[in-house]
CSV table of C-alpha atoms in Angstrom, one decimal:
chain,number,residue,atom,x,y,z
A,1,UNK,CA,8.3,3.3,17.4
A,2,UNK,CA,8.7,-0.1,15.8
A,3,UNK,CA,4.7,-0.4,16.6
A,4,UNK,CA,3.7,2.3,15.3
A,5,UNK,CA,1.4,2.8,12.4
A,6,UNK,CA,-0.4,6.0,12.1
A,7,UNK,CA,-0.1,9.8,14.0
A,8,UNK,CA,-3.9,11.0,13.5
A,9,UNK,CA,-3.9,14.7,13.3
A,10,UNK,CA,-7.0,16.6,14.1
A,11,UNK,CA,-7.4,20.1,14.5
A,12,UNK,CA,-9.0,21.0,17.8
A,13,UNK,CA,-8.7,17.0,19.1
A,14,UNK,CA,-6.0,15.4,20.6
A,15,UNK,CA,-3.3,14.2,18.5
A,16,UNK,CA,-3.6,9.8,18.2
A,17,UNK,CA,-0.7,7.8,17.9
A,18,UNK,CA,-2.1,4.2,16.8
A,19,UNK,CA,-0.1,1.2,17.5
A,20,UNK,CA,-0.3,-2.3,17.7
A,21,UNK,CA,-0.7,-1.6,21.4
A,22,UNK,CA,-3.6,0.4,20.8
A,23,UNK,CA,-4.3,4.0,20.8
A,24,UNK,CA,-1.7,6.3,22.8
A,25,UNK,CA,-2.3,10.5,22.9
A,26,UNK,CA,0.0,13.5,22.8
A,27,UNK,CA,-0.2,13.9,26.6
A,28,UNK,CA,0.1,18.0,28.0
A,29,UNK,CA,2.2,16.8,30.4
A,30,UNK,CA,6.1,16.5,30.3
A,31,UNK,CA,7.2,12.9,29.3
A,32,UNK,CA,5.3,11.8,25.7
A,33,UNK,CA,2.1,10.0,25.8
A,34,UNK,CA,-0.5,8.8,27.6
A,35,UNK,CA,-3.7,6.5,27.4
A,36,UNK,CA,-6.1,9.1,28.8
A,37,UNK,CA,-7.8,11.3,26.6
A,38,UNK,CA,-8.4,13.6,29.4
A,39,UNK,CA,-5.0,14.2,29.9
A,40,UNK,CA,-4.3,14.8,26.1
A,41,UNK,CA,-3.0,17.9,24.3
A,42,UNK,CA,-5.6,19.2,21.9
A,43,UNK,CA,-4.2,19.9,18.2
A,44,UNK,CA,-4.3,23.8,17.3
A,45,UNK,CA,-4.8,25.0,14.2
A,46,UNK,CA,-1.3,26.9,14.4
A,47,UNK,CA,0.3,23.1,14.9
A,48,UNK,CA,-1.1,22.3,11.7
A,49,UNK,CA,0.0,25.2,9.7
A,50,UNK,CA,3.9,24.7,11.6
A,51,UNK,CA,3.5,21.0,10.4
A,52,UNK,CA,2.7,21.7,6.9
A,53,UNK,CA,5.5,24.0,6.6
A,54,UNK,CA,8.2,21.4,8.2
A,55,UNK,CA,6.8,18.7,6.1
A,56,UNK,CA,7.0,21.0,2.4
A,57,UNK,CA,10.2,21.9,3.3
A,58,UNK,CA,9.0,25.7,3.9
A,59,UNK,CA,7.6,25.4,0.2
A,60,UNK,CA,4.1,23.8,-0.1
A,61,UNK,CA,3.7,25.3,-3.9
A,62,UNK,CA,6.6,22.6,-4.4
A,63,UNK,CA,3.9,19.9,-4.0
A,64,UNK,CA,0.9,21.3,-5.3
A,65,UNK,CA,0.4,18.5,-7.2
A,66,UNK,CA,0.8,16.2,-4.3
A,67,UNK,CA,-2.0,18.3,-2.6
A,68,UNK,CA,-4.0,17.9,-5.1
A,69,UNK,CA,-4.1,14.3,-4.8
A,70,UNK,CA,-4.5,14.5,-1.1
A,71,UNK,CA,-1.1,13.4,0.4
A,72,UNK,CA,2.3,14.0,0.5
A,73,UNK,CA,5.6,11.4,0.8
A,74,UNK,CA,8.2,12.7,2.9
A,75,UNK,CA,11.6,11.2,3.2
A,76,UNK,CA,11.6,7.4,4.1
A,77,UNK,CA,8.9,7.0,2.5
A,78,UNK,CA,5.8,8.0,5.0
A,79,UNK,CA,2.8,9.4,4.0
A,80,UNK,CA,1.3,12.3,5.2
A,81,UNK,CA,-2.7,11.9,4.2
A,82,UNK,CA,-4.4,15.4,4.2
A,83,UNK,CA,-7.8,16.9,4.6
A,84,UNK,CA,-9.8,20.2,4.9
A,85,UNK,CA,-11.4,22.4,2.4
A,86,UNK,CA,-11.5,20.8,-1.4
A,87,UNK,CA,-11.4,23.5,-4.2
A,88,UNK,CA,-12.8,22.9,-7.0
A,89,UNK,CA,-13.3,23.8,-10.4
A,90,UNK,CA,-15.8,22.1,-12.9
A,91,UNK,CA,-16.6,20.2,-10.5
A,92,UNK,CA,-12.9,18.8,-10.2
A,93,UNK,CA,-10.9,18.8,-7.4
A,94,UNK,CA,-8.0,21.8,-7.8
A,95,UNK,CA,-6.8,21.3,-4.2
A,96,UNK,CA,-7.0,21.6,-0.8
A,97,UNK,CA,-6.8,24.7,1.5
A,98,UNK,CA,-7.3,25.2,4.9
A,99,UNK,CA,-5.6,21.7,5.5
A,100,UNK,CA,-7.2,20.9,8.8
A,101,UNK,CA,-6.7,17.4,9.5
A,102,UNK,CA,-3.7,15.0,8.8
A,103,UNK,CA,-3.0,11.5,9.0
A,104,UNK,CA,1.2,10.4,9.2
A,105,UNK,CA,1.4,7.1,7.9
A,106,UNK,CA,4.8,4.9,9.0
A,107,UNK,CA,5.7,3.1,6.7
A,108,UNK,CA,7.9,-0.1,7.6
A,109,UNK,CA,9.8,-2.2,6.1
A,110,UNK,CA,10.0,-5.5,7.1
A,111,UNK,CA,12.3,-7.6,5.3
A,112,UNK,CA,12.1,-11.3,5.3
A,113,UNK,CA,8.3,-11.1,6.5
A,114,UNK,CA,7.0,-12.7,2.9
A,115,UNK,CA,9.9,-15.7,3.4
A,116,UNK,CA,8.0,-18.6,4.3
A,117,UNK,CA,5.2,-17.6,1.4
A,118,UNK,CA,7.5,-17.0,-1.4
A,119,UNK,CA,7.8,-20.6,-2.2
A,120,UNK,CA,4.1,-21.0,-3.0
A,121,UNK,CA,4.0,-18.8,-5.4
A,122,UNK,CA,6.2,-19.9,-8.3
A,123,UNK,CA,4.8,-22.6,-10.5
A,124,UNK,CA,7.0,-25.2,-10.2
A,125,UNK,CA,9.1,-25.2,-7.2
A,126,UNK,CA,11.7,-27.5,-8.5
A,127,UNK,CA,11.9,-25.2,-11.8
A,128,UNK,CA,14.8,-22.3,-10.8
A,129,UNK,CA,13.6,-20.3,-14.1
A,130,UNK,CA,9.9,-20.9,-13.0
A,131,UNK,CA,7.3,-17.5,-13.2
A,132,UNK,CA,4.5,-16.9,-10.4
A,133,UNK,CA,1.0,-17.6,-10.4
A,134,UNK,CA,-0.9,-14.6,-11.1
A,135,UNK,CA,-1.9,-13.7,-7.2
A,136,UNK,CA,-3.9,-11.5,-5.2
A,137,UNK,CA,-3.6,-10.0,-1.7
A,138,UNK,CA,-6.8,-10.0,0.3
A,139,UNK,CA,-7.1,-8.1,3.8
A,140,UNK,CA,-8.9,-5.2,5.0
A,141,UNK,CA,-7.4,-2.1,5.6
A,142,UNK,CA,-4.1,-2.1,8.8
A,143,UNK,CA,-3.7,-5.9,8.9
A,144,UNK,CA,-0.2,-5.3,7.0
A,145,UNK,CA,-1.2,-6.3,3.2
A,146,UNK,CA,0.9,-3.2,1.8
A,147,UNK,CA,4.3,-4.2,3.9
A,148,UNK,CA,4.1,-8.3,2.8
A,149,UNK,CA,3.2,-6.9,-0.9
A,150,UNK,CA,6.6,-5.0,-0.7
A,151,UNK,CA,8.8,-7.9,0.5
A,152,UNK,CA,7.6,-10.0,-2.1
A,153,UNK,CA,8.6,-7.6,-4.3
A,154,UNK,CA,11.6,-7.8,-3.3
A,155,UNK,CA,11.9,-11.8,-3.0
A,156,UNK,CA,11.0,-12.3,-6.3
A,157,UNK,CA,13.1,-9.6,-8.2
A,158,UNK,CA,16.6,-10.6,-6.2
A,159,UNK,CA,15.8,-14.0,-6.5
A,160,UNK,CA,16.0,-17.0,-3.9
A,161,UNK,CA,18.1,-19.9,-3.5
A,162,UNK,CA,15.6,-22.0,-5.5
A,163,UNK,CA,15.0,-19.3,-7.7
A,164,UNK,CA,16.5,-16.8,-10.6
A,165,UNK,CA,15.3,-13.7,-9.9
A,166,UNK,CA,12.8,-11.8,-12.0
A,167,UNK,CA,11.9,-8.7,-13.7
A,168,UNK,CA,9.5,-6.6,-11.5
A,169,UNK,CA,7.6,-3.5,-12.9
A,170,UNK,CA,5.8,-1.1,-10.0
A,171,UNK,CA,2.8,0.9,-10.7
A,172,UNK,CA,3.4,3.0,-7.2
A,173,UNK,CA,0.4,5.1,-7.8
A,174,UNK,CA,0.3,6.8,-4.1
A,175,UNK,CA,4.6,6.6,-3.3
A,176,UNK,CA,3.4,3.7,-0.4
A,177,UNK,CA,4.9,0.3,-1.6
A,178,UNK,CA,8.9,2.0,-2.7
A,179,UNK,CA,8.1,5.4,-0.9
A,180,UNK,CA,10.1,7.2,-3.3
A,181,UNK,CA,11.4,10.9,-2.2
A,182,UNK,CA,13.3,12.7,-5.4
A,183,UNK,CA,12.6,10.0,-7.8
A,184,UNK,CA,14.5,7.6,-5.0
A,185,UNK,CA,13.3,4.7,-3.2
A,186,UNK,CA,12.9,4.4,0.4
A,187,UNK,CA,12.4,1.1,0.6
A,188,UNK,CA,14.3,-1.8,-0.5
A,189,UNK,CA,12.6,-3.3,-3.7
A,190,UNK,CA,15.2,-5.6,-5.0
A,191,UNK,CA,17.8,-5.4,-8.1
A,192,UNK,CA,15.4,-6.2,-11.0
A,193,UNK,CA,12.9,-3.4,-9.8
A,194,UNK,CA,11.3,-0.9,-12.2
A,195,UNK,CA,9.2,1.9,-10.6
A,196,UNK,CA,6.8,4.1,-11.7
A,197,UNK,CA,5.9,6.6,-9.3
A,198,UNK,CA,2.3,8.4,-9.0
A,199,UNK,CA,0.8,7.0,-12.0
A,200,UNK,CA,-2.2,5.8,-11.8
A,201,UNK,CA,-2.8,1.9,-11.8
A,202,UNK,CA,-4.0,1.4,-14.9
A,203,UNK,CA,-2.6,3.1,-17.5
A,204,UNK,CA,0.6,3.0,-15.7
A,205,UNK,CA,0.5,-1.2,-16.0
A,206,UNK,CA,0.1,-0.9,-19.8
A,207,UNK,CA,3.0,1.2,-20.0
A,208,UNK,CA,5.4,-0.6,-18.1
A,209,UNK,CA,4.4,-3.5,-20.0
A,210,UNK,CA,5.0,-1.8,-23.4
A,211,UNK,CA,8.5,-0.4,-22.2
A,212,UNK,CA,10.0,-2.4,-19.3
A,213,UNK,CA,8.8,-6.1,-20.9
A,214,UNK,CA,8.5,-7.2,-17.3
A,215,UNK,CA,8.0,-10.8,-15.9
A,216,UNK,CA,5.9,-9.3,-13.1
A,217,UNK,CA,3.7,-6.6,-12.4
A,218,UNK,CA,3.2,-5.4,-9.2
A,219,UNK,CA,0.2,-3.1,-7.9
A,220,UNK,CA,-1.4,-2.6,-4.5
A,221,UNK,CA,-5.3,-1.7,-3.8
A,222,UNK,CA,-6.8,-2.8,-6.9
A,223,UNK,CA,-10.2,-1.6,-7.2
A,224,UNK,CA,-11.8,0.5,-10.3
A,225,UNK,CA,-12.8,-0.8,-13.7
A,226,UNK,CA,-9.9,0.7,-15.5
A,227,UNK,CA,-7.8,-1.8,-13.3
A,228,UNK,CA,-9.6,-4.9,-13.7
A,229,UNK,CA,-9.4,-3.9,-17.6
A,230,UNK,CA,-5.7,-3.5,-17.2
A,231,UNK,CA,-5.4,-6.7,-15.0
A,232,UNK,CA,-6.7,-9.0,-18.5
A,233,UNK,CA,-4.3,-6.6,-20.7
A,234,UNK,CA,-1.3,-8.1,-18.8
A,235,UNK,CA,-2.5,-11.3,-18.2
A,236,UNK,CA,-2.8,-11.7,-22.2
A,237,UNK,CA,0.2,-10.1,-22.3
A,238,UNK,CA,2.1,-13.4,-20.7
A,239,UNK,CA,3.0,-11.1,-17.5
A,240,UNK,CA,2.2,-12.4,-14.1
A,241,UNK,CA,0.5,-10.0,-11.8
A,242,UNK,CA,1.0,-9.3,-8.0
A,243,UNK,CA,-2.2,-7.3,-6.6
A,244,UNK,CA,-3.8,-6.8,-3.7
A,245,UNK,CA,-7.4,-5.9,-2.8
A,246,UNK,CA,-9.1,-4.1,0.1
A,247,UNK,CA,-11.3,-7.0,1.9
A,248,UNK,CA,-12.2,-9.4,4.8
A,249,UNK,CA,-12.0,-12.4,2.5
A,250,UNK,CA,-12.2,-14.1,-0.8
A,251,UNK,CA,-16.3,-14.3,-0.5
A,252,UNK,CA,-16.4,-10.1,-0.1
A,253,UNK,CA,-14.3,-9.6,-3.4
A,254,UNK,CA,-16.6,-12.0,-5.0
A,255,UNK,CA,-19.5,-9.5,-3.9
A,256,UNK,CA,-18.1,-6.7,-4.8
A,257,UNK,CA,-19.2,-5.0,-7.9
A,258,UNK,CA,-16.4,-4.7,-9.9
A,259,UNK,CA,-13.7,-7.4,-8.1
A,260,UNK,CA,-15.6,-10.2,-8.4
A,261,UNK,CA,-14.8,-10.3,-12.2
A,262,UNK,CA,-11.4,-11.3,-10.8
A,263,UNK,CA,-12.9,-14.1,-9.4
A,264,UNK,CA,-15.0,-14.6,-12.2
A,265,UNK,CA,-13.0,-14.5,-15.1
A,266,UNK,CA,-10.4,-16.8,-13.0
A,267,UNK,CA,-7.6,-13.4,-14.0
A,268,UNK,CA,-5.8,-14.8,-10.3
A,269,UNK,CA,-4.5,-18.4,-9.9
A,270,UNK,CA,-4.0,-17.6,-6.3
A,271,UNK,CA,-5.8,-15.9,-3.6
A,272,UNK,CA,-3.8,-15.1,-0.3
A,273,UNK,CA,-6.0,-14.1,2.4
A,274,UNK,CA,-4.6,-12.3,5.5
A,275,UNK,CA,-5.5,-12.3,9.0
A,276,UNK,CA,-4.2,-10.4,11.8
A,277,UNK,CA,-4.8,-11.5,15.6
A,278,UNK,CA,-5.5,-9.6,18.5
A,279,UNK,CA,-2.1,-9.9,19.8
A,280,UNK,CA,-0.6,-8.5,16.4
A,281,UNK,CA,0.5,-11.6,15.0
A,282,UNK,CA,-0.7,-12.6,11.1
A,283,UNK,CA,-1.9,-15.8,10.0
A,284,UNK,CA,-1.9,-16.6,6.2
A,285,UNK,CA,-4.5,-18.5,3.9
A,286,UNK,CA,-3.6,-19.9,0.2
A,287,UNK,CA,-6.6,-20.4,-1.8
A,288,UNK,CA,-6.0,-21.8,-5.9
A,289,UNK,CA,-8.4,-20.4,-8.5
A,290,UNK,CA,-10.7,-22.9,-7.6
A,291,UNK,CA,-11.0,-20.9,-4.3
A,292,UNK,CA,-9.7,-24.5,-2.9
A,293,UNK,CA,-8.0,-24.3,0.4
A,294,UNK,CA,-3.7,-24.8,-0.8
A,295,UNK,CA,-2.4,-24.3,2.4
């Protein structure tokens, strides 16, 4: 359980539980899983539907609007990812029906995991009331970007022994980073925390900024113009910005489209690439705006 990352749902396939061990299936037989497909239980379409109504707590119209946006956030903050029939309306997505496929995401919190970063990220380390560098998290998808963003969250906004801590606004457009159920968060995001829940990135930066006059703003999966546009509002703004990017490296977002202007425009003073080894242990790069090497 501590491993575990995803339960793939698939109706008519067997049911994948993905770990850092690899890929374990619902087995048929008495006793949990096992590593042959052959032996797996295949998903029914009933499962589904029994799922659904355990997850909704018996009342799916409840979270219509969470349907709509194609995933729902149970209590400790997990996401449940759905997929099956869109309806649409104007060409607009109304929501989904016949909800055929499903994808449980574990969220974990792993506290003290963005420790031996922290330091490099204020601006002077011998300053106690010193901001961040505006900085931006750089992995692919799995290789634990989301879980690091959250503990330095929560570094920064309780403070260290070399540092006050600061003001921290959340844009937590899809509930992963506090994994709030109710309006509560799951996960621990430290004392000076401000969250807004389901909003999109964007528009939800600029109004934190206009209400919560933050130190920091804090986003994961940056990635459409309207972000990159926000991303310069705050930055003139005096905020610092915590971010984080969907990529192998810092030469991909510099190829890509509409991230590259990060690069460009030189929005980041630093560039934290991550890495994660075959035998599930993560390795760290530090690159300055100059995409120089820090550490």
């Amino acid at each position: 359980m501590d491993s575990l990352e995803e339960i793939r749902i698939r109706v008519c396939q067997p049911m994948i539980f993905l770990a850092e061990g690899g890929e374990y299936f619902f087995s048929m037989r008495p006793g949990g899983l096992t590593k042959d497909s052959k032996e797996a239980y295949l998903t029914t379409m009933q499962d589904i539907s029994d799922m659904l109504v355990f997850i909704s707590r018996y009342s799916m119209f409840a979270f219509e609007e969470e349907v709509r946006n194609g995933f729902i956030t149970i209590e400790g903050g997990h996401r449940v990812g759905l997929s099956g029939q869109a309806v649409l309306h104007e060409g607009w997505m109304q929501t989904i029906r016949n909800i055929s496929y499903m994808n449980i995401r574990v969220s974990h919190e792993k506290k003290e995991c963005a420790r031996r970063l922290i330091g490099h990220l204020y601006r002077n380390p011998h300053d106690r009331m010193s901001g961040i560098y505006n900085t931006l998290l750089i992995s692919p998808p799995g290789k634990g970007k989301t879980t690091l963003l959250r503990d330095l969250i929560r570094l920064l906004s309780d403070g260290t022994k070399e540092h006050a801590g600061l003001k921290v606004s959340v844009v937590d457009e899809r509930s992963e980073l506090a994994g709030c159920y109710h309006g509560i968060p799951q996960n621990d995001m430290g004392m000076r925390t401000d969250i807004l829940d389901g909003c999109p990135k964007s528009s939800g930066m600029m109004l934190l900024i206009r209400t919560m006059s933050p130190q920091v703003v804090a986003v994961d999966e940056l990635g459409s113009k309207e972000d990159v546009q926000a991303v310069a509002y705050a930055v003139h703004c005096g905020c610092s910005i915590l971010g984080s990017v969907h990529a192998a490296d810092l030469e991909e977002v510099g190829k890509k489209p509409i991230l590259r202007e990060f690069v460009e425009q030189e929005y980041f003073e630093r560039y934290l690439v991550i890495d994660k080894q075959e035998n599930g242990q993560r390795s760290y790069r530090l690159y300055n705006k100059k995409q120089e090497l820090v550490c």
